[in-house]
Structures are given as C-alpha cells and as structure tokens.
mmCIF file of C-alpha atoms in Angstrom:
data_model
loop_
_atom_site.group_PDB
_atom_site.id
_atom_site.type_symbol
_atom_site.label_atom_id
_atom_site.label_comp_id
_atom_site.label_asym_id
_atom_site.label_seq_id
_atom_site.Cartn_x
_atom_site.Cartn_y
_atom_site.Cartn_z
ATOM 1 C CA UNK A 6 125.640 94.946 115.046
ATOM 2 C CA UNK A 7 124.552 95.027 111.453
ATOM 3 C CA UNK A 8 121.791 97.294 110.190
ATOM 4 C CA UNK A 9 119.906 97.733 106.933
ATOM 5 C CA UNK A 10 118.597 100.955 105.415
ATOM 6 C CA UNK A 11 115.904 101.241 102.808
ATOM 7 C CA UNK A 12 115.597 104.893 102.016
ATOM 8 C CA UNK A 13 112.448 104.769 99.906
ATOM 9 C CA UNK A 14 109.426 104.113 102.075
ATOM 10 C CA UNK A 15 106.868 104.345 99.311
ATOM 11 C CA UNK A 16 107.415 104.235 95.553
ATOM 12 C CA UNK A 17 104.659 104.792 93.011
ATOM 13 C CA UNK A 18 105.222 103.845 89.378
ATOM 14 C CA UNK A 19 103.189 103.362 86.256
ATOM 15 C CA UNK A 20 103.205 100.023 84.493
ATOM 16 C CA UNK A 21 106.234 99.472 82.246
ATOM 17 C CA UNK A 22 108.352 101.924 84.223
ATOM 18 C CA UNK A 23 111.741 100.786 85.461
ATOM 19 C CA UNK A 24 112.265 100.099 89.124
ATOM 20 C CA UNK A 25 115.215 100.485 91.429
ATOM 21 C CA UNK A 26 114.851 100.115 95.184
ATOM 22 C CA UNK A 27 117.805 101.063 97.322
ATOM 23 C CA UNK A 28 119.278 98.947 100.101
ATOM 24 C CA UNK A 29 122.387 99.728 102.113
ATOM 25 C CA UNK A 30 123.769 97.762 105.005
ATOM 26 C CA UNK A 31 126.328 98.447 107.654
ATOM 27 C CA UNK A 32 128.663 95.601 108.536
ATOM 28 C CA UNK A 33 132.337 95.314 107.787
ATOM 29 C CA UNK A 34 132.530 91.576 107.310
ATOM 30 C CA UNK A 35 131.137 89.046 104.877
ATOM 31 C CA UNK A 36 127.386 88.972 104.547
ATOM 32 C CA UNK A 37 124.603 87.136 102.798
ATOM 33 C CA UNK A 38 122.007 89.431 101.248
ATOM 34 C CA UNK A 39 118.332 88.914 100.509
ATOM 35 C CA UNK A 40 115.263 90.572 99.108
ATOM 36 C CA UNK A 41 111.916 89.390 100.399
ATOM 37 C CA UNK A 42 108.527 90.435 99.061
ATOM 38 C CA UNK A 43 105.098 90.545 100.671
ATOM 39 C CA UNK A 44 102.174 90.725 98.255
ATOM 40 C CA UNK A 45 98.890 92.084 99.628
ATOM 41 C CA UNK A 46 97.304 89.572 101.961
ATOM 42 C CA UNK A 47 100.138 87.089 101.622
ATOM 43 C CA UNK A 48 103.144 86.034 103.653
ATOM 44 C CA UNK A 49 106.696 87.179 103.120
ATOM 45 C CA UNK A 50 108.534 85.169 100.511
ATOM 46 C CA UNK A 51 112.053 85.102 99.176
ATOM 47 C CA UNK A 52 112.594 87.058 95.958
ATOM 48 C CA UNK A 53 116.338 86.554 95.513
ATOM 49 C CA UNK A 54 119.537 86.069 97.440
ATOM 50 C CA UNK A 55 123.268 86.651 97.193
ATOM 51 C CA UNK A 56 125.831 84.493 98.972
ATOM 52 C CA UNK A 57 128.937 84.737 96.809
ATOM 53 C CA UNK A 58 130.081 84.741 93.195
ATOM 54 C CA UNK A 59 128.516 86.879 90.492
ATOM 55 C CA UNK A 60 127.372 90.096 92.195
ATOM 56 C CA UNK A 61 124.432 90.382 89.821
ATOM 57 C CA UNK A 62 121.782 87.936 90.933
ATOM 58 C CA UNK A 63 118.515 87.148 89.252
ATOM 59 C CA UNK A 64 115.361 86.230 91.080
ATOM 60 C CA UNK A 65 111.800 85.350 90.296
ATOM 61 C CA UNK A 66 109.461 87.433 88.142
ATOM 62 C CA UNK A 67 112.223 89.302 86.319
ATOM 63 C CA UNK A 68 113.777 90.912 89.374
ATOM 64 C CA UNK A 69 117.517 91.254 89.801
ATOM 65 C CA UNK A 70 119.830 92.789 92.362
ATOM 66 C CA UNK A 71 123.416 93.913 92.277
ATOM 67 C CA UNK A 72 125.805 93.622 95.188
ATOM 68 C CA UNK A 73 128.313 96.467 95.234
ATOM 69 C CA UNK A 74 130.688 95.707 98.076
ATOM 70 C CA UNK A 75 132.416 99.088 98.017
ATOM 71 C CA UNK A 76 129.086 100.827 98.502
ATOM 72 C CA UNK A 77 127.623 98.291 100.938
ATOM 73 C CA UNK A 78 124.606 98.203 98.660
ATOM 74 C CA UNK A 79 122.267 95.568 97.266
ATOM 75 C CA UNK A 80 119.754 97.447 95.124
ATOM 76 C CA UNK A 81 116.776 95.710 93.604
ATOM 77 C CA UNK A 82 115.880 96.344 89.968
ATOM 78 C CA UNK A 83 113.303 95.444 87.384
ATOM 79 C CA UNK A 84 113.324 96.910 83.866
ATOM 80 C CA UNK A 85 109.544 97.012 83.429
ATOM 81 C CA UNK A 86 107.137 96.690 86.344
ATOM 82 C CA UNK A 87 103.648 95.247 86.212
ATOM 83 C CA UNK A 88 100.563 96.002 88.260
ATOM 84 C CA UNK A 89 101.046 92.616 89.965
ATOM 85 C CA UNK A 90 104.377 93.795 91.376
ATOM 86 C CA UNK A 91 102.497 95.967 93.854
ATOM 87 C CA UNK A 92 103.824 94.745 97.193
ATOM 88 C CA UNK A 93 106.110 95.571 100.063
ATOM 89 C CA UNK A 94 109.765 94.774 99.515
ATOM 90 C CA UNK A 95 112.227 94.060 102.308
ATOM 91 C CA UNK A 96 115.986 93.915 102.089
ATOM 92 C CA UNK A 97 117.769 91.703 104.631
ATOM 93 C CA UNK A 98 121.328 90.880 105.633
ATOM 94 C CA UNK A 99 122.772 87.897 107.431
ATOM 95 C CA UNK A 100 126.291 87.620 108.792
ATOM 96 C CA UNK A 101 127.726 84.712 106.858
ATOM 97 C CA UNK A 102 129.934 83.273 109.615
ATOM 98 C CA UNK A 103 129.791 82.789 113.343
ATOM 99 C CA UNK A 104 126.883 81.717 115.454
ATOM 100 C CA UNK A 105 124.485 84.555 114.651
ATOM 101 C CA UNK A 106 121.998 83.324 112.114
ATOM 102 C CA UNK A 107 119.211 85.836 112.287
ATOM 103 C CA UNK A 108 118.338 88.022 109.338
ATOM 104 C CA UNK A 109 118.331 91.748 109.936
ATOM 105 C CA UNK A 110 115.618 93.417 107.869
ATOM 106 C CA UNK A 111 115.207 96.908 106.543
ATOM 107 C CA UNK A 112 112.031 98.860 107.205
ATOM 108 C CA UNK A 113 110.580 97.947 103.835
ATOM 109 C CA UNK A 114 109.534 99.807 100.686
ATOM 110 C CA UNK A 115 105.918 99.823 99.614
ATOM 111 C CA UNK A 116 105.720 99.681 95.818
ATOM 112 C CA UNK A 117 102.489 100.705 94.155
ATOM 113 C CA UNK A 118 102.215 100.126 90.422
ATOM 114 C CA UNK A 119 99.431 102.026 88.705
ATOM 115 C CA UNK A 120 97.691 100.282 85.801
ATOM 116 C CA UNK B 16 102.733 70.607 102.092
ATOM 117 C CA UNK B 17 101.197 73.202 104.333
ATOM 118 C CA UNK B 18 103.131 76.374 104.914
ATOM 119 C CA UNK B 19 104.059 77.923 108.226
ATOM 120 C CA UNK B 20 100.861 78.209 110.222
ATOM 121 C CA UNK B 21 100.332 80.929 112.764
ATOM 122 C CA UNK B 22 97.370 81.385 115.038
ATOM 123 C CA UNK B 23 95.525 83.311 115.988
ATOM 124 C CA UNK B 24 95.737 85.666 113.030
ATOM 125 C CA UNK B 25 94.263 88.447 115.118
ATOM 126 C CA UNK B 26 94.290 88.745 118.887
ATOM 127 C CA UNK B 27 92.865 91.508 121.033
ATOM 128 C CA UNK B 28 93.905 91.831 124.641
ATOM 129 C CA UNK B 29 93.413 94.380 127.387
ATOM 130 C CA UNK B 30 96.383 95.800 129.229
ATOM 131 C CA UNK B 31 97.665 93.365 131.838
ATOM 132 C CA UNK B 32 96.381 90.242 130.113
ATOM 133 C CA UNK B 33 98.514 87.515 128.593
ATOM 134 C CA UNK B 34 98.950 86.865 124.893
ATOM 135 C CA UNK B 35 99.975 83.509 123.448
ATOM 136 C CA UNK B 36 100.911 83.242 119.808
ATOM 137 C CA UNK B 37 101.439 79.882 118.169
ATOM 138 C CA UNK B 38 103.528 78.846 115.222
ATOM 139 C CA UNK B 39 103.609 75.467 113.505
ATOM 140 C CA UNK B 40 106.590 75.290 111.150
ATOM 141 C CA UNK B 41 106.545 73.518 107.850
ATOM 142 C CA UNK B 42 106.963 69.779 107.885
ATOM 143 C CA UNK B 43 110.645 68.878 108.127
ATOM 144 C CA UNK B 44 111.612 72.243 109.594
ATOM 145 C CA UNK B 45 113.127 72.154 113.054
ATOM 146 C CA UNK B 46 114.201 75.793 113.347
ATOM 147 C CA UNK B 47 111.887 78.661 114.128
ATOM 148 C CA UNK B 48 112.392 82.418 114.202
ATOM 149 C CA UNK B 49 110.087 85.013 115.689
ATOM 150 C CA UNK B 50 110.064 88.567 114.369
ATOM 151 C CA UNK B 51 108.040 91.597 115.427
ATOM 152 C CA UNK B 52 106.889 94.348 113.103
ATOM 153 C CA UNK B 53 105.821 97.595 114.690
ATOM 154 C CA UNK B 54 103.868 100.155 112.655
ATOM 155 C CA UNK B 55 106.084 101.918 110.097
ATOM 156 C CA UNK B 56 109.069 99.776 111.062
ATOM 157 C CA UNK B 57 110.782 96.762 109.608
ATOM 158 C CA UNK B 58 110.886 93.273 110.990
ATOM 159 C CA UNK B 59 112.828 93.093 114.228
ATOM 160 C CA UNK B 60 114.416 89.803 115.235
ATOM 161 C CA UNK B 61 113.248 88.456 118.565
ATOM 162 C CA UNK B 62 114.313 84.860 119.048
ATOM 163 C CA UNK B 63 115.661 81.828 117.211
ATOM 164 C CA UNK B 64 114.721 78.375 118.456
ATOM 165 C CA UNK B 65 115.431 74.808 117.658
ATOM 166 C CA UNK B 66 113.274 72.071 119.114
ATOM 167 C CA UNK B 67 113.708 72.185 122.898
ATOM 168 C CA UNK B 68 116.501 74.768 122.592
ATOM 169 C CA UNK B 69 116.732 78.528 122.492
ATOM 170 C CA UNK B 70 119.601 79.294 120.124
ATOM 171 C CA UNK B 71 119.532 83.098 120.185
ATOM 172 C CA UNK B 72 117.208 85.293 122.222
ATOM 173 C CA UNK B 73 119.173 88.502 121.853
ATOM 174 C CA UNK B 74 116.164 90.320 120.412
ATOM 175 C CA UNK B 75 113.722 89.428 123.157
ATOM 176 C CA UNK B 76 112.719 92.089 125.667
ATOM 177 C CA UNK B 77 114.137 91.202 129.086
ATOM 178 C CA UNK B 78 110.794 91.058 130.809
ATOM 179 C CA UNK B 79 107.341 89.677 130.057
ATOM 180 C CA UNK B 80 108.347 87.917 126.844
ATOM 181 C CA UNK B 81 109.226 84.245 126.535
ATOM 182 C CA UNK B 82 109.357 81.667 123.771
ATOM 183 C CA UNK B 83 109.506 77.934 123.549
ATOM 184 C CA UNK B 84 109.569 75.235 120.920
ATOM 185 C CA UNK B 85 108.785 71.918 122.563
ATOM 186 C CA UNK B 86 109.612 68.524 121.174
ATOM 187 C CA UNK B 87 105.969 68.063 120.271
ATOM 188 C CA UNK B 88 103.621 70.821 119.237
ATOM 189 C CA UNK B 89 103.966 74.364 117.977
ATOM 190 C CA UNK B 90 106.344 77.082 119.014
ATOM 191 C CA UNK B 91 104.761 79.513 121.456
ATOM 192 C CA UNK B 92 105.546 83.189 121.921
ATOM 193 C CA UNK B 93 104.141 84.314 125.245
ATOM 194 C CA UNK B 94 103.696 87.904 126.329
ATOM 195 C CA UNK B 95 102.681 88.449 129.915
ATOM 196 C CA UNK B 96 100.965 91.585 131.238
ATOM 197 C CA UNK B 97 100.652 93.135 127.806
ATOM 198 C CA UNK B 98 100.971 96.883 127.327
ATOM 199 C CA UNK B 99 99.845 99.056 124.436
ATOM 200 C CA UNK B 100 103.387 99.132 123.055
ATOM 201 C CA UNK B 101 103.176 95.389 122.449
ATOM 202 C CA UNK B 102 100.625 95.989 119.700
ATOM 203 C CA UNK B 103 102.324 94.742 116.560
ATOM 204 C CA UNK B 104 102.398 92.010 113.968
ATOM 205 C CA UNK B 105 104.368 88.979 115.099
ATOM 206 C CA UNK B 106 105.803 86.804 112.365
ATOM 207 C CA UNK B 107 107.120 83.299 112.631
ATOM 208 C CA UNK B 108 109.494 81.811 110.107
ATOM 209 C CA UNK B 109 110.986 78.362 109.797
ATOM 210 C CA UNK B 110 114.007 76.792 108.192
ATOM 211 C CA UNK B 111 114.522 73.283 106.908
ATOM 212 C CA UNK B 112 116.716 71.077 109.019
ATOM 213 C CA UNK B 113 120.288 71.216 107.720
ATOM 214 C CA UNK B 114 119.813 74.545 105.962
ATOM 215 C CA UNK B 115 120.306 76.804 108.943
ATOM 216 C CA UNK B 116 122.990 78.835 107.188
ATOM 217 C CA UNK B 117 120.993 79.676 104.094
ATOM 218 C CA UNK B 118 118.827 82.452 105.470
ATOM 219 C CA UNK B 119 115.989 81.230 103.276
ATOM 220 C CA UNK B 120 113.175 81.646 105.716
ATOM 221 C CA UNK B 121 109.635 80.466 105.144
ATOM 222 C CA UNK B 122 107.275 82.911 106.799
ATOM 223 C CA UNK B 123 103.842 82.547 108.234
ATOM 224 C CA UNK B 124 101.146 85.148 107.621
ATOM 225 C CA UNK B 125 101.675 86.698 111.019
ATOM 226 C CA UNK B 126 99.626 87.262 114.141
ATOM 227 C CA UNK B 127 98.393 90.769 114.724
ATOM 228 C CA UNK B 128 98.156 91.669 118.400
ATOM 229 C CA UNK B 129 96.115 94.662 119.469
ATOM 230 C CA UNK B 130 96.299 95.785 123.072
ATOM 231 C CA UNK B 131 93.450 97.981 124.222
#
C-alpha cells in the first residue's frame, strides 16, 4: 500500500521568507500527486496537482511543487510567504490506475507565518 | 452552489452510544469519501461510496462502523457503541460525476466527535 511522509510537522517563518515543505511517498508505480491546504476555520481545498507532463506544477496563490520521480518526492514551494499563508498543508497521493481511487494523505504540516 | 455540508459539526457522545454523521455532497456529485483525522495524525481513508453502492471500504474498522449513501438523502457514517478512541474529526469529500479519476476532492468542514 502507498504511504506519504511529511517530515515537518510545524514550520514557522517570517513574512517574505521562502518556503519549502517536504513530501515523500512510497509506491513503485505511477501516481497522481496533490497538495491540499486548510486555512484556519475552513475546509480542505486543493492547492495544486500533478498527473503527468511538466514535473513543475503551479498552483494558486503563487505556490508550486516539483515532482522528482527518482526521489519519490513532491515538495511544495513558495518564494515569499505572506501572513495569509498560515494554514495546514497536506500532501496526498493517488494510484493512477486500477480500481483504488482513494487519496492517501500525509500527516500534514502546520505553517505559521509571523507578520 | 453550496459546498459539501456536514452535520453535526460537533457531536458529544458517551461510551456505548451511537453516533451518526451526515454528509450532503455538492450538487452534481455522486461520489462520496469519508476520512478520519485523529489528533496529530493525517487524514485516514475510511470508505468510498457511490449512490447506493459501496465502492471501497478497505479503511473501515471491521466492527461498529458502517456507511451508506442512499439514492435520496445524505451519506451517513454510523458508529455504534462508541469508545473513546473514536474521538476524531470525520471529513466527508465529494467528487463530480464523471471525474472519479481526478482526485480533486471537495471537502466538507468536518464533524468533530468527542466520546466521553
């Protein structure tokens, strides 16, 4: 079965700092990859996704993620964070073929951006 | 277009009681997922349903837990004889019909169950 690791449980940054959140998955086959975000008091929402093609994907609010197949990684980045980026970020993987359609989520990274 | 609606948002039960959590997917969505989030843990898949069908229940505990998504009405996650370890946030997510392979889930705000 696939699994997802997010090694940073809590990240604290000042505004304008650069962000990189790590995500590694374990599955030998083809996967779809996602980052979801949960802002305080809100529901989880999709930030960006990778299915195929260019391994560097861009999402909303200036976020991007790079799929590195050899490292089984899909790290999330943002060059300059804002206070409004304070949220919990979840990486998720989905096996891209077969009958299994559930997303497997990591344990999440709480990002706190200090004004 | 209303989002995924979950109720109750907060539910308190004593050990041995039953908990029923409801999820109304977005309009036009016929697929529903239930996830559980325990403290300090990520979202754990429980069950994937289509109207009147359970597609994948590999994440459901073998006992006390059941889920349904009837032709009419919301999806229900039912937990019988709750124990303290059932205390968690339960999230429902839905998918548009025909986009089952996209993984682009629309989540509700969750139902937080506390078992005393």
